[in-house]
Every structure is written in structure tokens, then in C-alpha cells.
């Protein structure tokens, strides 16, 4: 059976879906790498809300998806960019998500780390930025989760130079109860973060970032780098103090960065491991055995899908992630908080379906085909 998929030039072409999905059995966490999937939230499709109103979350479906990731041995990076922080999910919703997910992690024995930022603050003084971070850090620590100090739009707007970043982060690290993960999110993911660490020059920004780590190595579990620049990440991880991990957030080059080289490797904290979760976990467990070739044979073919999902404007990658969760049967609808299901074109979504289907990511290919056909029909694509 074939379906017609729309093409960017305004036409359609026939596609024959596969019928044999890959089968991924639940298993424990990988041993050689620490791997987190940044997870999406499931919207409540029946909520009477607006794109700029408070997020209406389907908590049962949201937590069920996290149990799916934990069952395959992955950690969950909660309330991060993938969960639409600052793009539909406000701080009140994120705080509730952190509390619920952390409690669920304790119940099932899952690994979890949660984002702490300043998104309850649109702008303010450096003191107000510190206070906003402190409020969110307290919520994460009280939940029992590891904290991820997210990049702050308010700090980027307020800071006048590197010294302001050193001051704010130094203050937070000194008072953190447990080591945290520092997150450097590039402007391709959020344009408001341009010039983070006090400079638009990435070499200068890297020096400030490393100065923060070097001043408090006992309070930094690791750094999460999302710059889509493999060379820069490798150079940075080689300069980290002993015991400080590098978590790749590079959704373009993750296989080579996780595999590493004779001088080290990256762990992973990736949004693309939301749709790739079971396959990614199998790949890293293959790497655990020393089979780097088998690891790359599993993971390299996924890069085309990842690059497609994260194509510019990169910040809208969440739309493709949620589409694939719906097609895979992890939720009953293709609706997103903030109405973000409209953020990608139909040809873009059709190509995401085709690439994911080609990888065998859908547990029930017939269900995925049926749901994709219904989406195409709503948009006027002929059967």
C-alpha cells in the first residue's frame, strides 16, 4: 500500500511504508555512558485555552512517556527546551512537571535531572536574576532531582560582560546542595541567548564558561553543550577538570561525539533521543561491549532524521518530536501546548514521518500510516 506525501515544491509523491518495525526490549541503563533524553510534554487536547495562555498538560500521558524512556534504560532530562520551556510551558507548569516527574522517577527507580532557569522573570537586575534562579533551583533540589542550570534569557539581556556571568553562576554553584549540570544553549535553539557568557565570540565565551567550571569543579557534575559544532565540543571537553562530564547536546554529530576518541568521549543529553530513545539505548549498550562499529551502524542512520527535525529555525524541532510520538502511539493526538503543532510545514512533517518509518521507529507501522494519512487528509492531500 502506498500513501501520497506532499513535497516542498507543491507536488505529491508516492511512498510505500515499511511493515516490519524494529523491536526493542526494555533493558537497564547503559554502563559506559550516561544518557539522558530531553522529553516532550503531552498537551491536553480538550483544554479550552489559547496559544499565549497557561499550558494545559495531559499529566497521565506525559508521565507514561517518561516511564517508556526509563524502561529502556535512559535518564530523563526534565523541563528542558524539548518540554517547550519558554515556548508554551511557563514556570508554573514547569514546576508542576518537575515535581510530578521526580516523584514518578522515585517510584520506578528512574534517573532524572531537571532544568532550573529564570523563566518566571521577563527581565530584571542581576540580583533579581539570581533570585529567580534560586527559586527554581530550590524546587528541583526539593524534588530530589539533579539540577541542570539552564541558560537564562533574563541574564543574557541584563549582563554587561563576562564578569556578570561569573558572579551569578559562582553564587549559584556555591549554594547548590549537589553538583549540577551547566547548560550552554546556542542561539540557534533560542535567539535570545545570543552572546551568552558575555560575548558573541564563541572562543571568548568558551573561556568564560570554562572559568566558571574551573572555579567550582566540585559543584559541576557536567556541562551540556548545544552549539551544533562538534569540533568546539571536542576541544572544550578536553579542557574540563577531571571528574566533570561533557554531555553532548549536538543533535547533528552525536554518534561521533558519544563514541569519542583516544582522548575521551561525550555522554549525552539530547532532544532527539526522545523519538530515538529505544534505538539509542540499544546502540549505547552495544558500545558498552566495545563494539564501536555496531554502535555506529545503529546510530549513524538516524542522523538524517535528526538533522531534518532540527533544521532552521531549529527551535521548532519540538513539533517534529511530538508528531513522531503521536505516530508511534505514545499519545492519542497531535496537539501541543502553545499551539506549536503549526510551527512546521506539512512537507516537513511528511518527510519526518518517512525518515522515521524508514528507520523502523514505529512499533505499529500500520497505526503510524493511518495517523499520517488522517493528518494529510485534513490538509487536503488526496488519498
PDB file of N, CA, C and O in Angstrom, residues 265-308:
ATOM      1  N   UNK A 265      35.398  11.056  25.454  1.00  0.00           N
ATOM      2  CA  UNK A 265      34.112  10.937  24.778  1.00  0.00           C
ATOM      3  C   UNK A 265      33.103  11.836  25.477  1.00  0.00           C
ATOM      4  O   UNK A 265      33.350  12.356  26.571  1.00  0.00           O
ATOM      5  N   UNK A 266      31.960  11.999  24.850  1.00  0.00           N
ATOM      6  CA  UNK A 266      30.853  12.746  25.438  1.00  0.00           C
ATOM      7  C   UNK A 266      29.777  11.785  25.923  1.00  0.00           C
ATOM      8  O   UNK A 266      29.504  10.763  25.283  1.00  0.00           O
ATOM      9  N   UNK A 267      29.189  12.111  27.037  1.00  0.00           N
ATOM     10  CA  UNK A 267      27.938  11.490  27.442  1.00  0.00           C
ATOM     11  C   UNK A 267      26.835  12.172  26.622  1.00  0.00           C
ATOM     12  O   UNK A 267      27.128  12.916  25.686  1.00  0.00           O
ATOM     13  N   UNK A 268      25.577  11.964  26.944  1.00  0.00           N
ATOM     14  CA  UNK A 268      24.527  12.507  26.073  1.00  0.00           C
ATOM     15  C   UNK A 268      23.365  13.072  26.874  1.00  0.00           C
ATOM     16  O   UNK A 268      22.928  12.481  27.863  1.00  0.00           O
ATOM     17  N   UNK A 269      22.881  14.212  26.424  1.00  0.00           N
ATOM     18  CA  UNK A 269      21.633  14.805  26.906  1.00  0.00           C
ATOM     19  C   UNK A 269      21.003  15.460  25.685  1.00  0.00           C
ATOM     20  O   UNK A 269      21.326  16.579  25.330  1.00  0.00           O
ATOM     21  N   UNK A 270      20.112  14.720  25.026  1.00  0.00           N
ATOM     22  CA  UNK A 270      19.689  15.072  23.672  1.00  0.00           C
ATOM     23  C   UNK A 270      18.176  15.064  23.508  1.00  0.00           C
ATOM     24  O   UNK A 270      17.496  14.133  23.943  1.00  0.00           O
ATOM     25  N   UNK A 271      17.674  16.088  22.807  1.00  0.00           N
ATOM     26  CA  UNK A 271      16.264  16.115  22.458  1.00  0.00           C
ATOM     27  C   UNK A 271      15.900  15.052  21.447  1.00  0.00           C
ATOM     28  O   UNK A 271      14.794  14.499  21.479  1.00  0.00           O
ATOM     29  N   UNK A 272      16.822  14.728  20.549  1.00  0.00           N
ATOM     30  CA  UNK A 272      16.491  13.731  19.529  1.00  0.00           C
ATOM     31  C   UNK A 272      16.372  12.338  20.134  1.00  0.00           C
ATOM     32  O   UNK A 272      15.791  11.434  19.515  1.00  0.00           O
ATOM     33  N   UNK A 273      16.872  12.137  21.356  1.00  0.00           N
ATOM     34  CA  UNK A 273      16.700  10.839  21.997  1.00  0.00           C
ATOM     35  C   UNK A 273      15.300  10.682  22.585  1.00  0.00           C
ATOM     36  O   UNK A 273      14.997   9.630  23.156  1.00  0.00           O
ATOM     37  N   UNK A 274      14.432  11.655  22.394  1.00  0.00           N
ATOM     38  CA  UNK A 274      13.002  11.490  22.682  1.00  0.00           C
ATOM     39  C   UNK A 274      12.407  10.518  21.668  1.00  0.00           C
ATOM     40  O   UNK A 274      11.944   9.433  22.037  1.00  0.00           O
ATOM     41  N   UNK A 275      12.441  10.795  20.358  1.00  0.00           N
ATOM     42  CA  UNK A 275      11.918   9.805  19.401  1.00  0.00           C
ATOM     43  C   UNK A 275      12.837   8.609  19.180  1.00  0.00           C
ATOM     44  O   UNK A 275      12.364   7.540  18.797  1.00  0.00           O
ATOM     45  N   UNK A 276      14.134   8.780  19.417  1.00  0.00           N
ATOM     46  CA  UNK A 276      15.078   7.690  19.166  1.00  0.00           C
ATOM     47  C   UNK A 276      15.334   6.833  20.396  1.00  0.00           C
ATOM     48  O   UNK A 276      16.158   5.902  20.334  1.00  0.00           O
ATOM     49  N   UNK A 277      14.665   7.093  21.514  1.00  0.00           N
ATOM     50  CA  UNK A 277      15.017   6.507  22.791  1.00  0.00           C
ATOM     51  C   UNK A 277      15.418   5.041  22.788  1.00  0.00           C
ATOM     52  O   UNK A 277      16.569   4.702  23.106  1.00  0.00           O
ATOM     53  N   UNK A 278      14.534   4.107  22.444  1.00  0.00           N
ATOM     54  CA  UNK A 278      14.896   2.689  22.497  1.00  0.00           C
ATOM     55  C   UNK A 278      16.063   2.328  21.581  1.00  0.00           C
ATOM     56  O   UNK A 278      16.937   1.551  21.962  1.00  0.00           O
ATOM     57  N   UNK A 279      16.087   2.895  20.377  1.00  0.00           N
ATOM     58  CA  UNK A 279      17.174   2.600  19.450  1.00  0.00           C
ATOM     59  C   UNK A 279      18.492   3.156  19.985  1.00  0.00           C
ATOM     60  O   UNK A 279      19.535   2.489  19.937  1.00  0.00           O
ATOM     61  N   UNK A 280      18.461   4.373  20.512  1.00  0.00           N
ATOM     62  CA  UNK A 280      19.671   4.988  21.059  1.00  0.00           C
ATOM     63  C   UNK A 280      20.198   4.184  22.237  1.00  0.00           C
ATOM     64  O   UNK A 280      21.414   3.976  22.375  1.00  0.00           O
ATOM     65  N   UNK A 281      19.295   3.731  23.098  1.00  0.00           N
ATOM     66  CA  UNK A 281      19.721   2.941  24.254  1.00  0.00           C
ATOM     67  C   UNK A 281      20.382   1.644  23.805  1.00  0.00           C
ATOM     68  O   UNK A 281      21.414   1.230  24.355  1.00  0.00           O
ATOM     69  N   UNK A 282      19.807   0.991  22.802  1.00  0.00           N
ATOM     70  CA  UNK A 282      20.422  -0.240  22.289  1.00  0.00           C
ATOM     71  C   UNK A 282      21.799   0.052  21.718  1.00  0.00           C
ATOM     72  O   UNK A 282      22.749  -0.714  21.934  1.00  0.00           O
ATOM     73  N   UNK A 283      21.921   1.156  21.009  1.00  0.00           N
ATOM     74  CA  UNK A 283      23.211   1.492  20.404  1.00  0.00           C
ATOM     75  C   UNK A 283      24.280   1.692  21.473  1.00  0.00           C
ATOM     76  O   UNK A 283      25.404   1.187  21.348  1.00  0.00           O
ATOM     77  N   UNK A 284      23.950   2.425  22.539  1.00  0.00           N
ATOM     78  CA  UNK A 284      24.953   2.688  23.574  1.00  0.00           C
ATOM     79  C   UNK A 284      25.278   1.412  24.345  1.00  0.00           C
ATOM     80  O   UNK A 284      26.428   1.186  24.744  1.00  0.00           O
ATOM     81  N   UNK A 285      24.303   0.541  24.555  1.00  0.00           N
ATOM     82  CA  UNK A 285      24.612  -0.743  25.192  1.00  0.00           C
ATOM     83  C   UNK A 285      25.524  -1.595  24.299  1.00  0.00           C
ATOM     84  O   UNK A 285      26.347  -2.370  24.792  1.00  0.00           O
ATOM     85  N   UNK A 286      25.389  -1.439  22.978  1.00  0.00           N
ATOM     86  CA  UNK A 286      26.317  -2.107  22.065  1.00  0.00           C
ATOM     87  C   UNK A 286      27.722  -1.551  22.249  1.00  0.00           C
ATOM     88  O   UNK A 286      28.714  -2.302  22.250  1.00  0.00           O
ATOM     89  N   UNK A 287      27.812  -0.251  22.429  1.00  0.00           N
ATOM     90  CA  UNK A 287      29.113   0.374  22.675  1.00  0.00           C
ATOM     91  C   UNK A 287      29.709  -0.104  23.994  1.00  0.00           C
ATOM     92  O   UNK A 287      30.941  -0.228  24.121  1.00  0.00           O
ATOM     93  N   UNK A 288      28.855  -0.395  24.962  1.00  0.00           N
ATOM     94  CA  UNK A 288      29.330  -0.928  26.245  1.00  0.00           C
ATOM     95  C   UNK A 288      30.187  -2.176  26.059  1.00  0.00           C
ATOM     96  O   UNK A 288      31.106  -2.437  26.844  1.00  0.00           O
ATOM     97  N   UNK A 289      29.876  -2.969  25.043  1.00  0.00           N
ATOM     98  CA  UNK A 289      30.595  -4.229  24.816  1.00  0.00           C
ATOM     99  C   UNK A 289      31.917  -4.016  24.087  1.00  0.00           C
ATOM    100  O   UNK A 289      32.643  -4.983  23.838  1.00  0.00           O
ATOM    101  N   UNK A 290      32.195  -2.765  23.707  1.00  0.00           N
ATOM    102  CA  UNK A 290      33.396  -2.477  22.936  1.00  0.00           C
ATOM    103  C   UNK A 290      33.178  -2.519  21.439  1.00  0.00           C
ATOM    104  O   UNK A 290      34.129  -2.331  20.666  1.00  0.00           O
ATOM    105  N   UNK A 291      31.932  -2.725  21.022  1.00  0.00           N
ATOM    106  CA  UNK A 291      31.620  -2.839  19.597  1.00  0.00           C
ATOM    107  C   UNK A 291      31.267  -1.451  19.042  1.00  0.00           C
ATOM    108  O   UNK A 291      30.101  -1.111  18.861  1.00  0.00           O
ATOM    109  N   UNK A 292      32.296  -0.651  18.778  1.00  0.00           N
ATOM    110  CA  UNK A 292      32.069   0.690  18.252  1.00  0.00           C
ATOM    111  C   UNK A 292      31.461   0.645  16.857  1.00  0.00           C
ATOM    112  O   UNK A 292      30.627   1.493  16.501  1.00  0.00           O
ATOM    113  N   UNK A 293      31.856  -0.340  16.059  1.00  0.00           N
ATOM    114  CA  UNK A 293      31.306  -0.459  14.708  1.00  0.00           C
ATOM    115  C   UNK A 293      29.804  -0.734  14.766  1.00  0.00           C
ATOM    116  O   UNK A 293      29.017  -0.104  14.040  1.00  0.00           O
ATOM    117  N   UNK A 294      29.385  -1.650  15.636  1.00  0.00           N
ATOM    118  CA  UNK A 294      27.966  -1.936  15.774  1.00  0.00           C
ATOM    119  C   UNK A 294      27.193  -0.742  16.287  1.00  0.00           C
ATOM    120  O   UNK A 294      26.051  -0.488  15.874  1.00  0.00           O
ATOM    121  N   UNK A 295      27.798   0.012  17.210  1.00  0.00           N
ATOM    122  CA  UNK A 295      27.191   1.243  17.719  1.00  0.00           C
ATOM    123  C   UNK A 295      26.921   2.219  16.587  1.00  0.00           C
ATOM    124  O   UNK A 295      25.805   2.751  16.453  1.00  0.00           O
ATOM    125  N   UNK A 296      27.909   2.437  15.751  1.00  0.00           N
ATOM    126  CA  UNK A 296      27.743   3.407  14.659  1.00  0.00           C
ATOM    127  C   UNK A 296      26.768   2.890  13.605  1.00  0.00           C
ATOM    128  O   UNK A 296      26.017   3.686  12.999  1.00  0.00           O
ATOM    129  N   UNK A 297      26.750   1.584  13.384  1.00  0.00           N
ATOM    130  CA  UNK A 297      25.804   1.035  12.404  1.00  0.00           C
ATOM    131  C   UNK A 297      24.357   1.252  12.850  1.00  0.00           C
ATOM    132  O   UNK A 297      23.465   1.420  12.015  1.00  0.00           O
ATOM    133  N   UNK A 298      24.133   1.248  14.140  1.00  0.00           N
ATOM    134  CA  UNK A 298      22.791   1.517  14.654  1.00  0.00           C
ATOM    135  C   UNK A 298      22.461   3.003  14.642  1.00  0.00           C
ATOM    136  O   UNK A 298      21.348   3.400  14.277  1.00  0.00           O
ATOM    137  N   UNK A 299      23.414   3.840  15.056  1.00  0.00           N
ATOM    138  CA  UNK A 299      23.090   5.244  15.311  1.00  0.00           C
ATOM    139  C   UNK A 299      23.330   6.160  14.120  1.00  0.00           C
ATOM    140  O   UNK A 299      22.598   7.144  13.936  1.00  0.00           O
ATOM    141  N   UNK A 300      24.321   5.870  13.278  1.00  0.00           N
ATOM    142  CA  UNK A 300      24.606   6.762  12.152  1.00  0.00           C
ATOM    143  C   UNK A 300      23.399   6.966  11.235  1.00  0.00           C
ATOM    144  O   UNK A 300      23.164   8.095  10.772  1.00  0.00           O
ATOM    145  N   UNK A 301      22.598   5.930  10.929  1.00  0.00           N
ATOM    146  CA  UNK A 301      21.462   6.152  10.030  1.00  0.00           C
ATOM    147  C   UNK A 301      20.397   7.086  10.598  1.00  0.00           C
ATOM    148  O   UNK A 301      19.547   7.564   9.837  1.00  0.00           O
ATOM    149  N   UNK A 302      20.437   7.364  11.906  1.00  0.00           N
ATOM    150  CA  UNK A 302      19.422   8.242  12.497  1.00  0.00           C
ATOM    151  C   UNK A 302      19.747   9.715  12.313  1.00  0.00           C
ATOM    152  O   UNK A 302      18.889  10.567  12.548  1.00  0.00           O
ATOM    153  N   UNK A 303      20.962  10.029  11.906  1.00  0.00           N
ATOM    154  CA  UNK A 303      21.379  11.428  11.848  1.00  0.00           C
ATOM    155  C   UNK A 303      20.580  12.205  10.800  1.00  0.00           C
ATOM    156  O   UNK A 303      20.262  13.385  10.998  1.00  0.00           O
ATOM    157  N   UNK A 304      20.231  11.571   9.705  1.00  0.00           N
ATOM    158  CA  UNK A 304      19.448  12.280   8.679  1.00  0.00           C
ATOM    159  C   UNK A 304      18.113  12.739   9.252  1.00  0.00           C
ATOM    160  O   UNK A 304      17.673  13.879   9.006  1.00  0.00           O
ATOM    161  N   UNK A 305      17.459  11.888  10.010  1.00  0.00           N
ATOM    162  CA  UNK A 305      16.207  12.287  10.660  1.00  0.00           C
ATOM    163  C   UNK A 305      16.455  13.420  11.641  1.00  0.00           C
ATOM    164  O   UNK A 305      15.708  14.413  11.668  1.00  0.00           O
ATOM    165  N   UNK A 306      17.489  13.304  12.456  1.00  0.00           N
ATOM    166  CA  UNK A 306      17.763  14.340  13.443  1.00  0.00           C
ATOM    167  C   UNK A 306      18.048  15.683  12.777  1.00  0.00           C
ATOM    168  O   UNK A 306      17.530  16.726  13.194  1.00  0.00           O
ATOM    169  N   UNK A 307      18.866  15.671  11.751  1.00  0.00           N
ATOM    170  CA  UNK A 307      19.168  16.923  11.053  1.00  0.00           C
ATOM    171  C   UNK A 307      17.913  17.528  10.427  1.00  0.00           C
ATOM    172  O   UNK A 307      17.779  18.753  10.341  1.00  0.00           O
ATOM    173  N   UNK A 308      17.008  16.666   9.988  1.00  0.00           N
ATOM    174  CA  UNK A 308      15.760  17.177   9.445  1.00  0.00           C
ATOM    175  C   UNK A 308      14.914  17.822  10.548  1.00  0.00           C
ATOM    176  O   UNK A 308      14.405  18.937  10.373  1.00  0.00           O
TER     177      UNK A 308
END
